XYZ file of C-alpha atoms in Angstrom:
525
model
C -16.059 -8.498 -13.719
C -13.510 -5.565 -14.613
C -13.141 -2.162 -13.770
C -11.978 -1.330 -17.133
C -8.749 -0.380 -15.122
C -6.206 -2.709 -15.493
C -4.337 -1.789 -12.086
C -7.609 -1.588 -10.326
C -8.137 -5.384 -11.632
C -4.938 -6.149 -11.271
C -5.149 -4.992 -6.980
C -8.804 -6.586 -7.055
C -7.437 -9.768 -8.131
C -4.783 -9.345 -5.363
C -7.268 -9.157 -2.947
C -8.871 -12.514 -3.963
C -11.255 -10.492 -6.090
C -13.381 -12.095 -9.105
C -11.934 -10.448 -11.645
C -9.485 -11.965 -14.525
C -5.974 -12.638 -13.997
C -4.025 -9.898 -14.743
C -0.822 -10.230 -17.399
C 2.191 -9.398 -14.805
C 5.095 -10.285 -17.248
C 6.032 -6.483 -17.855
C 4.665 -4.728 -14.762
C 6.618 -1.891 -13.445
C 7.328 -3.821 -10.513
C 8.435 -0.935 -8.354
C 4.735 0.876 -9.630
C 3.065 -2.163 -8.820
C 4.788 -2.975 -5.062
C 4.447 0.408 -4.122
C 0.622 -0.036 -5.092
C 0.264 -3.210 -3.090
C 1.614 -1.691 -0.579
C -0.365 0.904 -0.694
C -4.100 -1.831 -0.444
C -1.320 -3.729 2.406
C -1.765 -6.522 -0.765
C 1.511 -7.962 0.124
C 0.747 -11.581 1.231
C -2.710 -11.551 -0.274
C -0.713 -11.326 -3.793
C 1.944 -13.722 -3.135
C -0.241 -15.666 -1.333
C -2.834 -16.427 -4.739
C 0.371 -16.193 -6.875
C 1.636 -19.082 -5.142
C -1.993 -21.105 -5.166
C -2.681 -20.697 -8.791
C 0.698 -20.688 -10.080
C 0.797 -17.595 -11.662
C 3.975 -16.378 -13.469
C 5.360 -12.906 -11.898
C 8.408 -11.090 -12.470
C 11.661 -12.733 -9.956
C 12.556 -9.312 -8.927
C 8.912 -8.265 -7.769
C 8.340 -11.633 -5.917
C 11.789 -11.342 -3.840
C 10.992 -7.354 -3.211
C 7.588 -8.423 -1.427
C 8.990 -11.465 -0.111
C 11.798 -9.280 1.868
C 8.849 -6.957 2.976
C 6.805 -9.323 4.048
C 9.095 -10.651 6.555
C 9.545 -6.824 8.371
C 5.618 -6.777 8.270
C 5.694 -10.385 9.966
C 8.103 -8.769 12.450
C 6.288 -6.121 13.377
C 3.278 -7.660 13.379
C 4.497 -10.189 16.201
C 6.291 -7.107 18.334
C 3.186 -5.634 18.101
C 1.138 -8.531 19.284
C 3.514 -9.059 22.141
C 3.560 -5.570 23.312
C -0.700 -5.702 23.351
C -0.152 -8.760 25.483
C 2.140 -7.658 28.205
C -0.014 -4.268 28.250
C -3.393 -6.562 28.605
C -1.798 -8.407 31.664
C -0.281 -5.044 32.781
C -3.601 -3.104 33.037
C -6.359 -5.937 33.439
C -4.650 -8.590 35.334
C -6.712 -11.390 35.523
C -10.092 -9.162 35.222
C -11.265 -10.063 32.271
C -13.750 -7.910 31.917
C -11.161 -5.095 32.241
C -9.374 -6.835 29.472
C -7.777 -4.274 26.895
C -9.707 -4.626 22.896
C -7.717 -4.547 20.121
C -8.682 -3.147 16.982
C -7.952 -4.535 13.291
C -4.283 -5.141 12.845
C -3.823 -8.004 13.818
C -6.958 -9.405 14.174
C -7.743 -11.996 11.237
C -3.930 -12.857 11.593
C -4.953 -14.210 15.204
C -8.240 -16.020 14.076
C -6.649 -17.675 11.478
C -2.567 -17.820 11.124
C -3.193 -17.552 7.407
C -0.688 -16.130 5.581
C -2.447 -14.451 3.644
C -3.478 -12.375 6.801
C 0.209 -10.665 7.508
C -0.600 -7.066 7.252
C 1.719 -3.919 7.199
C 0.570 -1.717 10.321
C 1.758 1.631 10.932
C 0.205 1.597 15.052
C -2.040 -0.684 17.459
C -5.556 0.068 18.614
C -7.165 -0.088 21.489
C -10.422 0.713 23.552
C -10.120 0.103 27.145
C -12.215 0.450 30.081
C -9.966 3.184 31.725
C -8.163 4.978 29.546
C -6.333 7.479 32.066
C -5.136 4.260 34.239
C -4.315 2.531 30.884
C -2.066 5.577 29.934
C -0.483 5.471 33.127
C 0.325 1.794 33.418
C 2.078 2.049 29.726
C 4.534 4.512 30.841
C 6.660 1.689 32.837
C 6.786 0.378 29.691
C 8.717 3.303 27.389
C 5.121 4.609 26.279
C 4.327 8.410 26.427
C 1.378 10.527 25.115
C 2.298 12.794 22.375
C -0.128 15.354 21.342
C -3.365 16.282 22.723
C -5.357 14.096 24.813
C -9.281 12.977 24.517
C -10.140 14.237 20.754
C -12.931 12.821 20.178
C -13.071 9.024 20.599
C -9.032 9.084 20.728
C -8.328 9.443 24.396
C -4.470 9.269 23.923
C -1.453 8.666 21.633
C 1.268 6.826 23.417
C 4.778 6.593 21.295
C 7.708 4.934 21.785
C 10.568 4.509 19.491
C 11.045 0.614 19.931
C 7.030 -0.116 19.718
C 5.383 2.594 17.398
C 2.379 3.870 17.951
C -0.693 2.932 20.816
C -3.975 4.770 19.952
C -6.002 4.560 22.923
C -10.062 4.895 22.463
C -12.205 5.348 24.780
C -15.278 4.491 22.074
C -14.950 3.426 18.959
C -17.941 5.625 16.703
C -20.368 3.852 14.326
C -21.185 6.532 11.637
C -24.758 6.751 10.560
C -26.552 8.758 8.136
C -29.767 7.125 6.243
C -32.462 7.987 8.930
C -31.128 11.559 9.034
C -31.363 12.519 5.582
C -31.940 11.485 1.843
C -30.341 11.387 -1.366
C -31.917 14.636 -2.843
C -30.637 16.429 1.023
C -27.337 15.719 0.433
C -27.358 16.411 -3.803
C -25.229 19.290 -5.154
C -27.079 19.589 -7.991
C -30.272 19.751 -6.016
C -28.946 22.682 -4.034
C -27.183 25.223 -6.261
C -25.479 28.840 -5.330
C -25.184 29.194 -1.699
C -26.683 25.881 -0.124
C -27.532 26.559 3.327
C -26.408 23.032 4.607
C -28.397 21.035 7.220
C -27.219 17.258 6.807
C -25.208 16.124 9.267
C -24.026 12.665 10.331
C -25.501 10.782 13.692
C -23.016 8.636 15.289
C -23.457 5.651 17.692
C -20.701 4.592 20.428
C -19.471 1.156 21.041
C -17.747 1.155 24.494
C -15.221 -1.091 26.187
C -18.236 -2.754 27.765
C -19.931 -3.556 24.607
C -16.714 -5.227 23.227
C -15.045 -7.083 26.068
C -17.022 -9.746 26.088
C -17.071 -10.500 22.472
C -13.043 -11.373 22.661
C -11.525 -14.802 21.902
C -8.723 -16.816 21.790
C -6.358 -16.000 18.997
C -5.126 -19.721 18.388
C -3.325 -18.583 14.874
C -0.921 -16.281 16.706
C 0.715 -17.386 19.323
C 1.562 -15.059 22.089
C -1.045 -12.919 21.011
C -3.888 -11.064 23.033
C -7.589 -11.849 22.790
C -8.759 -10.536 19.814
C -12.849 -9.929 18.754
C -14.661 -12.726 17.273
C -15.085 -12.321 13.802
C -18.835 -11.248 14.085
C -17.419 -8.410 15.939
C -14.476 -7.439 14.062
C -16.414 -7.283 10.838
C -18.678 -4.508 12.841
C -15.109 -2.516 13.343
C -13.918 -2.986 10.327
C -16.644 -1.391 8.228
C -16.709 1.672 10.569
C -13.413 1.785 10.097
C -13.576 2.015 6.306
C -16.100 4.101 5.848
C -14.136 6.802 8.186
C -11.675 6.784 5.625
C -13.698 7.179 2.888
C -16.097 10.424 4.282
C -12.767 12.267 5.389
C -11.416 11.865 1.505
C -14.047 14.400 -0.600
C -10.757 14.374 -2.743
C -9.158 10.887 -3.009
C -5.602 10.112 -2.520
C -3.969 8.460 -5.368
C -3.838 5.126 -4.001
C -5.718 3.140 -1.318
C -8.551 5.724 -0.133
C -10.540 2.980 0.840
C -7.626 -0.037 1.078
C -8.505 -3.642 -0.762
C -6.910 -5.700 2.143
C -9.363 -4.414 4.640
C -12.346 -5.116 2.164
C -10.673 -8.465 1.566
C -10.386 -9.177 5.422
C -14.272 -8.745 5.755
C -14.956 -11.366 3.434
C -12.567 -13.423 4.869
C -13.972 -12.905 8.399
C -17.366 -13.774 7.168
C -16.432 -16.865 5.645
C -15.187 -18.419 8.356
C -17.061 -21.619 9.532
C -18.372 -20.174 13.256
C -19.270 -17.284 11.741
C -22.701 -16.426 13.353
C -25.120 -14.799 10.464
C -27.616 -14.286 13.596
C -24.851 -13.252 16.304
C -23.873 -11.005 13.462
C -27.145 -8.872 12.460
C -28.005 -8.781 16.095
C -24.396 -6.953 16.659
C -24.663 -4.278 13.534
C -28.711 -3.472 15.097
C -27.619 -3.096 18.529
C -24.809 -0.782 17.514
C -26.724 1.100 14.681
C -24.288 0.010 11.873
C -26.951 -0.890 9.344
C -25.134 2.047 7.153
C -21.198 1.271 7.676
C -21.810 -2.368 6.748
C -24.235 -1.934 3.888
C -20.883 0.093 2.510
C -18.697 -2.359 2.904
C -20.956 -4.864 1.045
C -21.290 -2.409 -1.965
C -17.783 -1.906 -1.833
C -17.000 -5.990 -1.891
C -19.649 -6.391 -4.925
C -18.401 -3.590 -6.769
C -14.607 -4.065 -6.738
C -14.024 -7.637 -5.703
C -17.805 -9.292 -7.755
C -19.368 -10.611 -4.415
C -21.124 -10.165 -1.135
C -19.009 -11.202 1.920
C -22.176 -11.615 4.091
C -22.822 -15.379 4.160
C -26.380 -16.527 2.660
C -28.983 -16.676 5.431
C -28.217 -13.507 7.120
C -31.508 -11.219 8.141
C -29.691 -7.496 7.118
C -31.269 -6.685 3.269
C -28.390 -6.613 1.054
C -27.869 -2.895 -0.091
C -30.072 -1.674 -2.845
C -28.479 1.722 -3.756
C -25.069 3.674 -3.164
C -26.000 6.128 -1.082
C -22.636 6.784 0.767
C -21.984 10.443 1.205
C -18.774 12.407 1.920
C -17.945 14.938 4.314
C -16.633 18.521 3.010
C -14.965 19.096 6.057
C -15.390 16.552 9.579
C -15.835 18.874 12.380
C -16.418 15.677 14.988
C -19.888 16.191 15.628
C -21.671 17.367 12.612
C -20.292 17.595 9.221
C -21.251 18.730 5.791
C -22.624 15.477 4.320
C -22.492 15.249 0.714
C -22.827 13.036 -2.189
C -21.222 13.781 -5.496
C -21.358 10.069 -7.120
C -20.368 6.934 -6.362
C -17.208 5.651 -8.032
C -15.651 3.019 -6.354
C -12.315 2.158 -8.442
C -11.521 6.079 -7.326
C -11.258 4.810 -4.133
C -8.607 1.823 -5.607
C -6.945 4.061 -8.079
C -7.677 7.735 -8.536
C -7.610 8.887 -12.301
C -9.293 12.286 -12.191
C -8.839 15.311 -11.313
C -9.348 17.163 -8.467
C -11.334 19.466 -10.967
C -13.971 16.534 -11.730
C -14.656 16.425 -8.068
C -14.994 20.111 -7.557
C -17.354 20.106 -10.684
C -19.446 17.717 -9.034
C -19.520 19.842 -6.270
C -20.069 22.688 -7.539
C -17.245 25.828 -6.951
C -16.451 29.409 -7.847
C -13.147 30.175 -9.830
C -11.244 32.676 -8.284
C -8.223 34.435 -9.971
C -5.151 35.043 -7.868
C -2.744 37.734 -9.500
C 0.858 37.934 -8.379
C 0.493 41.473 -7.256
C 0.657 43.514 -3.975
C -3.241 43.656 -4.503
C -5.184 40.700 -3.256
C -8.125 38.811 -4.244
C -11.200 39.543 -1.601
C -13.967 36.936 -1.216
C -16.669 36.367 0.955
C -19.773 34.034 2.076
C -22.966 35.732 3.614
C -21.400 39.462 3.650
C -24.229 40.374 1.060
C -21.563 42.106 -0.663
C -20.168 41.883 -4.205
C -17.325 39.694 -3.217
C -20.219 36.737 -2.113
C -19.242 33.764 -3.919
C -21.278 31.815 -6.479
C -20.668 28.999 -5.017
C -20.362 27.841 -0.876
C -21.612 25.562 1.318
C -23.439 27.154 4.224
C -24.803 26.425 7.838
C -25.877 29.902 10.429
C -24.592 30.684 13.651
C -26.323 29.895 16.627
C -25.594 32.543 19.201
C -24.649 35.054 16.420
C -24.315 36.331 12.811
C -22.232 34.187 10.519
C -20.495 35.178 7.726
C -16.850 35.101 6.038
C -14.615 37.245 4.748
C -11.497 36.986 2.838
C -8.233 37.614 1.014
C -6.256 35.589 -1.608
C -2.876 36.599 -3.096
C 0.695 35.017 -4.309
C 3.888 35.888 -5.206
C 6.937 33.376 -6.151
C 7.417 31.934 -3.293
C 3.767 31.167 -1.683
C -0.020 31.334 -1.828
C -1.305 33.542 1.204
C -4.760 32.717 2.702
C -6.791 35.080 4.873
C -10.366 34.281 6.268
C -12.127 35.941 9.203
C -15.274 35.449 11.006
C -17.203 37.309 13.814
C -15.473 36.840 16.711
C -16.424 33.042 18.633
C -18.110 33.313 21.664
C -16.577 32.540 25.063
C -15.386 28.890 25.233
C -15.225 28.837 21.484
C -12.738 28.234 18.677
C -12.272 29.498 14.911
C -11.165 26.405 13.162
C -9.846 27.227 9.536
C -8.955 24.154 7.044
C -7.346 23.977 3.683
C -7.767 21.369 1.657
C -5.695 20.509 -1.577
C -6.477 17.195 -2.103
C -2.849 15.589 -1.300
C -1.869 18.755 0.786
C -3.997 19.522 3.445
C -3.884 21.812 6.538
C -5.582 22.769 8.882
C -5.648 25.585 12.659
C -7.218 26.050 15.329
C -7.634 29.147 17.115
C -8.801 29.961 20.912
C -8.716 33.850 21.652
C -9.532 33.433 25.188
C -5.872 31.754 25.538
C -3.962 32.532 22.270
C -3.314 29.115 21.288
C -3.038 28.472 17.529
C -2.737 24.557 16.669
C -1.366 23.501 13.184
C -1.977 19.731 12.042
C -0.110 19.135 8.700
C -2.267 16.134 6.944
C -0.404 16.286 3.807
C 0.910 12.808 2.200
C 4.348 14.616 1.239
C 5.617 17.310 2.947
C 8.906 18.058 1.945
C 11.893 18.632 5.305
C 13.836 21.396 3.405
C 11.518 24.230 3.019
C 10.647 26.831 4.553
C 7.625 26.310 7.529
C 3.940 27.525 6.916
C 3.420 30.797 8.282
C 0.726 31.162 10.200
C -1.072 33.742 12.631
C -4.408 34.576 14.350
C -6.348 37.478 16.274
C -9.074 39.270 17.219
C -9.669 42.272 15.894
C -12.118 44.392 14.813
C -14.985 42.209 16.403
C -14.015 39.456 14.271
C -11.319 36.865 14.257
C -8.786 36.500 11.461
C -6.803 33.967 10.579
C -3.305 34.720 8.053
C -1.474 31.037 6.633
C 1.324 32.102 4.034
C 1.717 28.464 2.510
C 5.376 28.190 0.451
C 4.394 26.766 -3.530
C 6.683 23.608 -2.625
C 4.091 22.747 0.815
C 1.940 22.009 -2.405
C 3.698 20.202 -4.918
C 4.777 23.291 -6.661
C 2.922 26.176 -8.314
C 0.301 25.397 -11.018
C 1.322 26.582 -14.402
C -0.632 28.797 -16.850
C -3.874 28.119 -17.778
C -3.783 24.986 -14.706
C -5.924 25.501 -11.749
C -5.604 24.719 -8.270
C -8.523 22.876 -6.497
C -9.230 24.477 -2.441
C -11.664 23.183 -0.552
C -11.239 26.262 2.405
C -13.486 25.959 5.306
C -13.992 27.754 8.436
C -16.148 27.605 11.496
C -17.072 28.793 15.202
C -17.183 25.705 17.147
C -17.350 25.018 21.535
C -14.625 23.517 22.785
C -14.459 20.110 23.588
C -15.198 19.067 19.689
C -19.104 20.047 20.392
C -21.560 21.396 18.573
C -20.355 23.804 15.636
C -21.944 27.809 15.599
C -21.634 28.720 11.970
C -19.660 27.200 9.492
C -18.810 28.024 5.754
C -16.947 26.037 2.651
C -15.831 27.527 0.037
C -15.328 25.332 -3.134
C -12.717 27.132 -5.177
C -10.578 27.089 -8.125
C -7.426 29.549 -7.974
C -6.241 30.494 -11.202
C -3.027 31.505 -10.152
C -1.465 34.543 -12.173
C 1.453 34.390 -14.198
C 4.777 35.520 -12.683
């Protein structure tokens, strides 16, 4: 099979794919390491290079080879850290015994090399994640950020180790017995669509896992790790969180080929347990996750990982929807097409996506005088195009401003004020740039997370500012053109996905919500 893309084939094949051998003679070899790098392809490629003799540039083979052996490294410092935190918070209780996640995993089942894996942190879900956080400070380990978002219960950093992401849970999207195809259709829901699909979510805890841990006789000196049954479970969850938070894919590795490639190889291992297996992904409701994975292995690698003999149906469509905007509870499900080698390589542009979508164009003139917009106002400003959902202890609606001048783009969107133990949550979404603020009135707090994949050190900050006024809440971001890659030229727009909602604290249920697909057509200067 081919993707018609010959870097897509060329990472498929690196991942052990069924696709051709790809011509590597005059690769950009810098292009094509940073891509590997990108699908953490590293050993996988060298690894069938070496098997089937395949002739690849010196320079690119000594590049990975030099990588490869800092990814070994950390790999192993990462393994021995889980370790002496295991014995350090469950002793010899093993049924307190910490659960890692991924990383290391298939490395520990197997000692393949083929299985060394670049890792930017180390997962865990533990039984108690407050004692766990406690007992990892002797250790150098200290929480950064905020604590218990969502299933996250902590970050613990530490300049000689990296990163520990404690969970308390780890959550099992799910989505096909709470709506359809046609629910989640743009096209079936033109103009305003007052929004209703949401996606359900499952929990695996600590006490679901623990006892599904093993031996990891290819690693010495590592932890347990989850059987592969298990692992597979985690794995597809995994993936398809990556994939619902990217309504605009990143240029390389929205969904990443090694991880794809690790659930076949899990599944093809000779315990593998078709019946231990389909009894796991019923009892924690991941029917959906792994049917994903499955279309994903068919589509870009030509085969299903799950071993013949296994009860779960193979899936029959591609019914995998995006989120607009993840709120941790509800979302805006949606499902503009499936196109898997996106998720490898992206080649279009963020316009195809909003097209499929569905948006309004809004000009932005370099002037004093701004651009007003608004959702639900009933006024001439409404925009053709937004994705809706009501309040629930009040009106909804949004209103706006959008203006630039040489240096920035300046957003402004406001709301009737939240209720009491509420927040405004605002989010802008470029694609590769992405921001987004939260905003609590009661206390004045205004959190900033900065999700874009560049963000340049030598310019100036995003501005930023919130408050109630007027009975509504209003939140200003002045974002500088280089925060976004630059201004777009003439006659080049700029895809935002901007959304905004009232939601209780705690990450629960959201009380109005609005996106607004847009394109800015920026003025000239």
């Amino acid at each position: 099979m081919s993707s018609g893309n010959s870097l897509v084939d060329a990472l498929a094949w690196s991942a052990g794919g069924d696709v051709p051998r790809p011509t590597l003679d005059d690769v950009d070899t810098t292009a094509f390491a940073h891509a590997l790098h990108a699908h953490r392809l590293d050993a996988r490629f060298l690894h069938r290079v070496r098997v089937e003799s395949v002739r690849v540039p010196p320079d690119l083979v000594s590049a990975l080879t030099d990588r490869l052996a800092g990814i070994r490294a950390a790999m192993d410092r990462r393994a021995a850290l889980a370790t002496v935190l295991d014995e350090a918070t469950a002793g010899r209780d093993r049924s307190r015994s910490m659960v890692p996640l991924k990383g290391f995993t298939l490395l520990a089942l197997t000692g393949e090399e083929r299985a060394v894996r670049h890792s930017g942190d180390l997962d865990v879900v533990v039984a108690d994640p407050a004692g766990f956080v406690t007992s990892a400070d002797r250790f150098g380990l200290v929480p950064k950020g905020p604590r218990e978002i969502l299933d996250e219960y902590a970050r613990l950093v530490a300049p000689e180790h990296g990163m520990v992401e404690v969970h308390s849970y780890y959550p099992v999207p799910r989505w096909r017995t709470r709506t359809t195809p046609e629910d989640c259709d743009p096209r079936a829901h033109p103009g305003q669509w007052v929004h209703h699909e949401t996606l359900g979510e499952h929990r695996i805890l600590h006490g679901d896992l623990v006892d599904h841990l093993v031996e990891g006789t290819g690693m010495p000196g590592a932890p347990r790790v989850l059987r592969p049954e298990a692992a597979v479970v985690v794995q597809a969850c995994h993936l398809y969180g990556d994939y619902i938070r990217a309504v605009l894919p990143v240029p390389l590795g929205t969904v990443r080929l090694d991880e794809i490639a690790a659930v076949a190889d899990m599944c093809a291992l000779p315990g593998f347990d078709v019946a231990v297996f389909a009894e796991l992904v019923t009892r924690f409701g991941a029917e959906d996750v792994v049917s994903f994975v499955r279309a994903l292995s068919v589509d870009l690698l030509g085969r299903d990982p799950v071993p013949p003999g296994c009860s779960l149906p193979a899936p029959s469509d591609r019914f995998f929807p995006v989120d607009l905007w993840w709120d941790g509870v509800e979302g805006f499900l949606v499902d503009p097409g499936w196109r898997p080698a996106e998720l490898v390589v992206r080649t279009r542009e963020h316009e195809e996506v909003l097209a499929a979508i569905g948006g309004s164009t809004v000009a932005v003139p370099r002037s004093s005088e701004p651009t007003r917009i608004s959702v639900g106002a009933g006024t001439s400003t409404d925009l053709d195009r937004s994705v809706f959902r009501p309040g629930r202890t009040g009106p909804f609606d949004v209103v706006g401003e959008l203006s630039a001048d040489d240096g920035a783009l300046s957003v402004v969107l406001s709301t009737p004020a939240a209720a009491d133990g509420h927040m405004t949550a605002l989010s802008l979404n470029f694609g590769d740039h992405r921001f987004e603020f939260f905003h609590t009135a009661a206390t004045g707090e205004l959190r900033f997370d900065d999700y874009s994949l560049t963000s340049p050190a030598d310019t100036e900050p995003v501005g930023r500012s919130a408050e109630r006024t007027g009975g509504r809440d209003v939140l200003r971001v002045r974002i500088p053109w280089r925060r976004l890659g630059g201004c777009p030229g003439p006659g080049r727009g700029m895809v935002l996905l901007a959304g905004i909602r009232r939601q209780r604290l705690g990450w629960a249920e959201t009380d109005g919500a609005a996106i607004l697909p847009l394109r800015l057509d920026v003025g000239p200067a």
